[in-house]
Coordinates of C-alpha atoms in Angstrom, one line a residue:
M1 CA -14.7 -89.3 107.5
K2 CA -13.7 -87.6 110.8
D3 CA -14.3 -83.9 111.1
F4 CA -11.4 -83.4 113.5
S5 CA -7.7 -83.3 112.8
F6 CA -4.5 -81.6 114.1
E7 CA -1.5 -80.3 112.2
I8 CA 1.8 -78.9 113.5
T9 CA 2.6 -75.7 111.6
H10 CA 5.9 -74.6 113.1
I11 CA 8.5 -75.8 115.6
C12 CA 10.6 -73.1 117.3
K13 CA 14.3 -73.5 116.4
Q14 CA 15.3 -71.9 119.7
S15 CA 13.1 -73.9 122.1
N16 CA 11.4 -76.8 120.2
A17 CA 8.0 -75.4 121.3
R18 CA 5.3 -75.9 118.6
C19 CA 2.4 -74.1 117.0
G20 CA -0.4 -76.0 115.3
I21 CA -4.0 -75.9 114.1
L22 CA -6.9 -77.8 115.4
H23 CA -9.5 -78.5 112.7
T24 CA -12.9 -79.0 114.3
P25 CA -16.5 -79.1 113.0
H26 CA -17.1 -75.6 114.3
G27 CA -13.9 -74.0 113.0
D28 CA -10.1 -74.0 113.2
V29 CA -8.1 -72.7 116.1
E30 CA -4.4 -72.1 116.5
T31 CA -2.5 -73.7 119.2
P32 CA -1.1 -73.3 121.8
I33 CA -4.4 -72.1 123.1
F34 CA -6.0 -71.1 126.4
M35 CA -9.7 -72.1 126.7
P36 CA -12.0 -70.1 128.9
V37 CA -14.3 -72.2 131.1
G38 CA -18.1 -71.9 130.7
T39 CA -19.2 -74.4 133.3
L40 CA -23.0 -74.1 132.7
A41 CA -22.8 -73.2 129.0
T42 CA -21.8 -69.7 129.9
V43 CA -18.6 -67.9 130.8
K44 CA -19.7 -66.0 133.8
F45 CA -20.7 -62.3 133.0
L46 CA -19.6 -62.6 129.3
S47 CA -21.7 -63.0 126.2
P48 CA -20.7 -65.5 123.5
E49 CA -20.2 -62.5 121.1
E50 CA -17.7 -61.0 123.6
L51 CA -15.8 -64.2 123.9
K52 CA -15.3 -64.2 120.1
D53 CA -14.2 -60.6 120.2
L54 CA -11.7 -61.4 123.0
G55 CA -10.0 -64.0 120.8
A56 CA -11.4 -67.1 122.5
G57 CA -11.2 -70.1 120.3
I58 CA -12.4 -73.2 122.2
V59 CA -14.8 -72.8 125.2
L60 CA -15.1 -75.5 127.8
S61 CA -18.3 -76.6 129.5
N62 CA -18.9 -79.1 132.3
T63 CA -20.5 -82.4 131.7
Y64 CA -21.6 -83.0 135.3
H65 CA -23.3 -79.5 135.7
L66 CA -25.1 -79.6 132.3
W67 CA -26.3 -83.1 133.1
L68 CA -28.0 -81.8 136.2
R69 CA -29.1 -78.4 134.8
P70 CA -30.8 -78.1 132.3
G71 CA -30.2 -81.8 131.5
S72 CA -28.2 -83.2 128.6
D73 CA -31.4 -84.2 126.8
I74 CA -32.5 -80.5 126.7
V75 CA -29.1 -79.5 125.3
E76 CA -29.5 -82.2 122.6
K77 CA -33.0 -81.0 121.7
A78 CA -31.6 -77.5 121.3
G79 CA -29.3 -78.8 118.6
G80 CA -26.2 -79.1 120.8
V81 CA -24.3 -76.9 123.2
Q82 CA -23.2 -74.4 120.5
K83 CA -26.8 -73.7 119.4
F84 CA -28.0 -73.8 123.0
M85 CA -25.7 -71.0 124.1
N86 CA -25.3 -69.3 120.7
Y87 CA -21.5 -69.8 120.6
P88 CA -20.5 -70.6 117.0
G89 CA -17.0 -71.7 117.7
P90 CA -15.5 -75.0 118.9
M91 CA -16.3 -76.4 122.3
L92 CA -14.9 -79.0 124.7
T93 CA -16.6 -80.9 127.6
D94 CA -14.8 -82.5 130.5
S95 CA -15.9 -86.0 131.5
G96 CA -17.4 -85.4 135.0
G97 CA -14.3 -87.0 136.4
F98 CA -13.1 -83.9 138.2
Q99 CA -16.3 -84.1 140.3
V100 CA -15.1 -87.5 141.4
F101 CA -12.2 -85.5 142.9
S102 CA -14.1 -82.4 144.1
L103 CA -17.0 -84.2 145.6
A104 CA -14.7 -86.7 147.4
D105 CA -16.6 -86.4 150.7
S106 CA -19.8 -87.7 149.2
R107 CA -18.8 -90.3 146.6
K108 CA -18.0 -94.0 146.3
I109 CA -15.9 -95.3 143.5
T110 CA -16.4 -98.9 142.2
E111 CA -15.3 -100.7 139.0
E112 CA -18.7 -99.9 137.5
G113 CA -18.6 -96.1 138.1
V114 CA -19.0 -93.5 140.7
T115 CA -21.9 -92.9 143.1
F116 CA -22.1 -89.5 144.7
K117 CA -24.5 -86.8 146.0
S118 CA -25.8 -83.9 144.0
H119 CA -24.3 -80.6 145.1
L120 CA -27.8 -79.1 144.4
D121 CA -30.1 -81.2 146.6
G122 CA -28.1 -84.1 148.0
S123 CA -29.9 -86.7 145.8
K124 CA -28.0 -89.8 144.9
L125 CA -26.3 -89.9 141.5
F126 CA -24.4 -92.5 139.5
M127 CA -22.1 -92.0 136.6
S128 CA -20.3 -94.7 134.6
P129 CA -17.8 -94.3 131.8
E130 CA -20.6 -95.1 129.4
D131 CA -22.9 -92.6 131.0
S132 CA -20.2 -89.9 130.7
I133 CA -19.7 -90.5 127.0
H134 CA -23.5 -90.7 126.4
I135 CA -24.1 -87.4 128.1
Q136 CA -21.2 -85.8 126.2
N137 CA -22.6 -87.2 122.9
Q138 CA -25.9 -85.5 123.8
I139 CA -24.2 -82.2 124.7
G140 CA -22.4 -82.3 121.4
A141 CA -19.1 -80.5 121.9
D142 CA -16.4 -80.9 119.3
I143 CA -14.0 -82.4 121.8
I144 CA -15.0 -84.7 124.7
M145 CA -13.1 -86.4 127.5
S146 CA -12.8 -90.0 128.8
F147 CA -14.2 -90.6 132.2
D148 CA -11.4 -90.8 134.8
E149 CA -10.5 -90.4 138.4
C150 CA -8.5 -87.3 139.2
I151 CA -6.2 -88.7 141.8
P152 CA -5.7 -86.4 144.9
Y153 CA -2.2 -85.3 145.9
P154 CA -0.4 -86.8 147.7
A155 CA -1.5 -90.4 147.1
T156 CA 0.2 -93.6 148.0
Y157 CA 1.8 -95.6 145.2
E158 CA -0.7 -98.5 145.6
Y159 CA -3.7 -96.1 145.5
A160 CA -2.4 -94.3 142.5
K161 CA -1.7 -97.6 140.7
Q162 CA -5.1 -99.1 141.3
S163 CA -6.8 -95.8 140.3
T164 CA -4.8 -95.4 137.1
L165 CA -5.5 -99.0 136.1
R166 CA -9.2 -98.4 136.6
T167 CA -9.0 -95.2 134.6
L168 CA -7.5 -97.2 131.7
R169 CA -10.3 -99.7 131.9
W170 CA -12.8 -96.9 132.0
A171 CA -11.1 -95.2 129.0
K172 CA -11.5 -98.4 127.0
R173 CA -15.2 -98.7 127.9
G174 CA -15.8 -95.1 127.1
K175 CA -14.2 -95.4 123.7
E176 CA -16.3 -98.4 122.9
A177 CA -19.5 -96.5 124.0
H178 CA -18.7 -93.4 121.8
Q179 CA -21.5 -93.0 119.3
K180 CA -20.4 -89.9 117.4
A181 CA -16.7 -90.7 116.7
D182 CA -17.0 -89.0 113.3
K183 CA -18.3 -85.8 114.8
Q184 CA -16.7 -85.6 118.2
A185 CA -13.0 -86.1 119.0
L186 CA -12.4 -88.2 122.1
F187 CA -9.3 -87.6 124.3
G188 CA -7.8 -90.1 126.7
I189 CA -6.6 -88.7 130.1
V190 CA -3.2 -89.6 131.5
Q191 CA -3.2 -90.1 135.2
G192 CA -0.6 -91.6 137.6
S193 CA -0.2 -89.0 140.2
S194 CA 3.5 -88.1 140.8
Y195 CA 4.8 -91.6 139.9
E196 CA 6.8 -91.7 136.7
D197 CA 6.3 -95.4 135.9
L198 CA 2.5 -95.0 136.4
R199 CA 2.4 -91.9 134.1
K200 CA 4.4 -93.9 131.5
M201 CA 2.2 -96.9 131.7
C202 CA -1.0 -94.9 131.5
A203 CA 0.3 -92.8 128.5
E204 CA 1.5 -95.9 126.6
E205 CA -1.7 -97.9 127.2
L206 CA -3.9 -94.9 126.1
V207 CA -1.8 -94.5 122.9
K208 CA -2.5 -98.2 122.1
M209 CA -6.2 -97.3 122.2
D210 CA -5.6 -94.6 119.6
F211 CA -7.5 -91.6 120.9
D212 CA -7.9 -88.4 118.9
G213 CA -5.8 -86.5 121.5
Y214 CA -4.4 -86.8 125.0
S215 CA -5.0 -84.9 128.2
I216 CA -2.7 -84.7 131.2
G217 CA -4.8 -84.9 134.3
G218 CA -4.3 -84.9 138.0
T219 CA -2.2 -81.7 138.2
S220 CA -2.9 -78.5 140.0
V221 CA -4.4 -80.5 142.9
G222 CA -2.1 -79.3 145.7
E223 CA 1.3 -80.3 144.5
D224 CA 4.3 -77.9 144.3
K225 CA 5.4 -76.5 140.9
E226 CA 8.4 -78.8 140.6
T227 CA 6.2 -81.9 141.1
M228 CA 3.6 -80.6 138.6
Y229 CA 6.2 -80.0 135.9
K230 CA 7.6 -83.5 136.5
M231 CA 4.1 -84.9 136.1
I232 CA 3.9 -83.2 132.7
D233 CA 7.3 -84.5 131.7
Y234 CA 6.4 -88.0 132.7
A235 CA 3.4 -88.0 130.4
V236 CA 4.4 -86.0 127.4
K237 CA 7.5 -88.0 126.4
Y238 CA 5.2 -91.1 125.7
L239 CA 2.5 -89.3 123.7
P240 CA 2.5 -89.2 119.9
E241 CA 3.8 -85.9 118.5
D242 CA 1.0 -85.7 115.8
K243 CA -1.8 -85.7 118.3
P244 CA -2.9 -82.6 120.5
R245 CA -1.9 -82.6 124.1
Y246 CA -4.1 -80.9 126.7
L247 CA -3.0 -79.9 130.2
M248 CA -6.2 -79.7 132.3
G249 CA -6.9 -76.9 134.9
V250 CA -3.9 -74.7 134.3
G251 CA -4.0 -70.9 133.8
A252 CA -1.1 -69.2 135.6
L253 CA 1.4 -67.6 133.3
N254 CA 4.4 -69.6 134.5
D255 CA 2.5 -72.8 134.2
L256 CA 1.4 -72.0 130.7
L257 CA 5.0 -71.2 129.7
E258 CA 6.3 -74.4 131.2
G259 CA 3.5 -76.4 129.5
I260 CA 4.2 -74.8 126.1
S261 CA 7.9 -75.5 126.5
R262 CA 6.9 -79.2 126.9
N263 CA 4.9 -79.2 123.7
V264 CA 1.5 -79.0 125.4
D265 CA -1.1 -77.5 123.0
M266 CA -4.2 -76.8 125.0
F267 CA -4.9 -75.3 128.5
D268 CA -8.0 -74.4 130.5
C269 CA -8.7 -72.9 133.9
V270 CA -11.4 -71.0 135.8
L271 CA -8.7 -68.7 137.1
P272 CA -9.2 -65.6 135.0
T273 CA -12.9 -65.2 135.7
R274 CA -12.8 -66.5 139.3
I275 CA -10.2 -64.0 140.4
A276 CA -11.8 -61.2 138.5
R277 CA -15.0 -61.6 140.5
H278 CA -12.8 -61.1 143.6
G279 CA -11.2 -58.0 142.3
T280 CA -7.9 -59.5 141.2
L281 CA -6.6 -58.5 137.7
M282 CA -3.8 -59.9 135.6
T283 CA -1.7 -57.2 134.1
S284 CA 1.6 -56.8 132.2
K285 CA 3.1 -55.7 135.5
G286 CA 1.7 -58.5 137.6
R287 CA -1.5 -59.2 139.5
I288 CA -3.2 -56.3 141.2
S289 CA -6.0 -56.2 143.7
I290 CA -8.4 -53.4 142.5
K291 CA -10.1 -53.3 145.9
K292 CA -7.0 -51.5 147.4
A293 CA -7.5 -47.9 148.5
I294 CA -4.5 -46.7 146.3
Y295 CA -6.7 -47.2 143.2
K296 CA -9.6 -45.0 144.5
D297 CA -8.3 -42.0 142.7
D298 CA -6.1 -43.7 140.0
F299 CA -7.5 -42.5 136.7
S300 CA -5.1 -44.5 134.5
P301 CA -6.1 -47.5 132.5
L302 CA -5.9 -50.9 134.1
D303 CA -3.2 -52.0 131.7
P304 CA -1.8 -49.6 129.1
N305 CA -0.5 -52.7 127.1
C306 CA -4.0 -54.3 126.8
D307 CA -6.3 -53.8 123.9
C308 CA -9.5 -55.0 125.6
Y309 CA -12.8 -53.0 126.0
T310 CA -12.2 -52.5 129.7
C311 CA -8.7 -51.0 129.3
K312 CA -9.7 -48.8 126.4
N313 CA -12.7 -47.2 128.2
Y314 CA -12.4 -47.4 132.0
T315 CA -10.0 -46.4 134.8
K316 CA -8.7 -48.2 137.8
A317 CA -10.7 -45.7 139.9
Y318 CA -13.9 -46.7 138.3
L319 CA -13.2 -50.4 138.6
N320 CA -12.4 -49.8 142.3
H321 CA -15.7 -48.0 142.7
L322 CA -17.7 -50.8 141.0
Y323 CA -16.0 -53.5 143.1
R324 CA -16.6 -51.7 146.4
C325 CA -20.2 -51.1 145.5
E326 CA -20.6 -54.8 144.5
E327 CA -21.9 -53.8 141.0
G328 CA -22.2 -56.7 138.5
F329 CA -20.8 -54.4 135.8
G330 CA -17.5 -54.4 137.6
S331 CA -17.3 -58.2 137.5
R332 CA -18.1 -58.1 133.7
L333 CA -15.4 -55.5 133.0
M334 CA -12.8 -57.3 135.1
S335 CA -13.7 -60.7 133.5
I336 CA -13.4 -59.2 130.0
H337 CA -9.9 -58.0 130.9
N338 CA -8.6 -61.2 132.4
I339 CA -9.9 -63.3 129.6
R340 CA -8.4 -61.0 127.0
F341 CA -5.1 -60.9 128.9
L342 CA -4.7 -64.6 128.6
T343 CA -5.9 -64.9 125.0
K344 CA -3.5 -62.1 124.1
F345 CA -0.7 -63.8 126.0
M346 CA -1.2 -66.9 124.0
E347 CA -1.2 -64.9 120.8
E348 CA 2.2 -63.5 121.8
A349 CA 3.5 -67.0 122.7
R350 CA 2.4 -68.3 119.3
R351 CA 4.2 -65.3 117.6
A352 CA 7.3 -66.0 119.6
I353 CA 7.3 -69.7 118.5
K354 CA 6.8 -68.7 114.8
E355 CA 9.7 -66.2 115.1
D356 CA 11.9 -68.9 116.7
R357 CA 12.4 -66.9 119.9
F358 CA 10.2 -68.6 122.4
N359 CA 12.9 -69.1 125.0
D360 CA 13.6 -65.4 125.0
F361 CA 9.9 -64.7 125.4
K362 CA 9.6 -67.2 128.2
N363 CA 12.7 -66.0 130.1
D364 CA 11.7 -62.3 129.8
I365 CA 8.4 -63.0 131.5
L366 CA 9.7 -65.3 134.1
N367 CA 12.6 -62.9 135.0
N368 CA 10.5 -59.7 135.0
M369 CA 7.0 -60.7 136.2
P370 CA 6.4 -60.7 139.9
F371 CA 5.5 -64.3 140.9
D372 CA 4.5 -65.7 144.2
E373 CA 4.3 -69.3 145.4
R374 CA 1.0 -69.8 143.4
G375 CA 2.6 -68.5 140.2
F376 CA 1.1 -65.5 138.5

């Protein structure tokens, strides 16, 4: 009996966007959902208790990084990643496939797997699809990913085709290697770069393998927004409606809205905590850079529409002071706010879907929020 399932609870009459519930061994979460990234079994500067208070449901950790430190065997001995980091809610691990992309200067891809250098000490490493699944079985997250190659953009058609076919072969090998299918949901990852026929082929072949859910990979790797949204379209139309869809590496508001419109259920990104550490805050009036001198004597809350601990207790002037003094407390407060901003945003998106007004919600934000070429 599998401990993972997905149900659609409402389809917006105005937009056809959907709400659902993911049932996992560590609890139920409503979708669409934004998942904070805790690369090393920690979301930088935030405690697990704070994550729960901020409305985080699923937290993502990184297979490659936990494999190197502290070692997936250590996490397994601790009783799994939830017990290791004291986070009682659902968790997801990526496959290590993104490191195939990000460590491109030091890796070699073969049919068997990927050889690359450790970013820590330069030592030689090798990961196969079977290794990736075994490591994720040890880490013990509720949802795990197939091993894939995240194709760089742009890519030639021939390169994208050969890579996508290999990703499919790796997906089959990984599924056969999965030792905890009753406890951990395994998602296939749709690749294919910007080519519609490759995305279609990849999605259809993964569906034949019958995964628990499906991820859309290879986006947010340098392509323009129009191309990115086409990539999503090319994949989603061939995925089963009764399985969850996960758009990897996306956290800008306009991208979340476009993904939800296309019936994507899950999103993750390092964006909120990464930009927080550099003094950039997501607010209901757009992004602001707290380092600017105009905030030095601004004693108003960061965002009067936000209910987070930071906005309830501290001013822009104090955040400006902490940032300029390079105080860690400033990074904590700003990370708390940015995570809460996105979890609250998704709560509002779910409410709009349930009330059959998601198009109005989406258009209001897109028309009134200041966006730049990166999004918001």
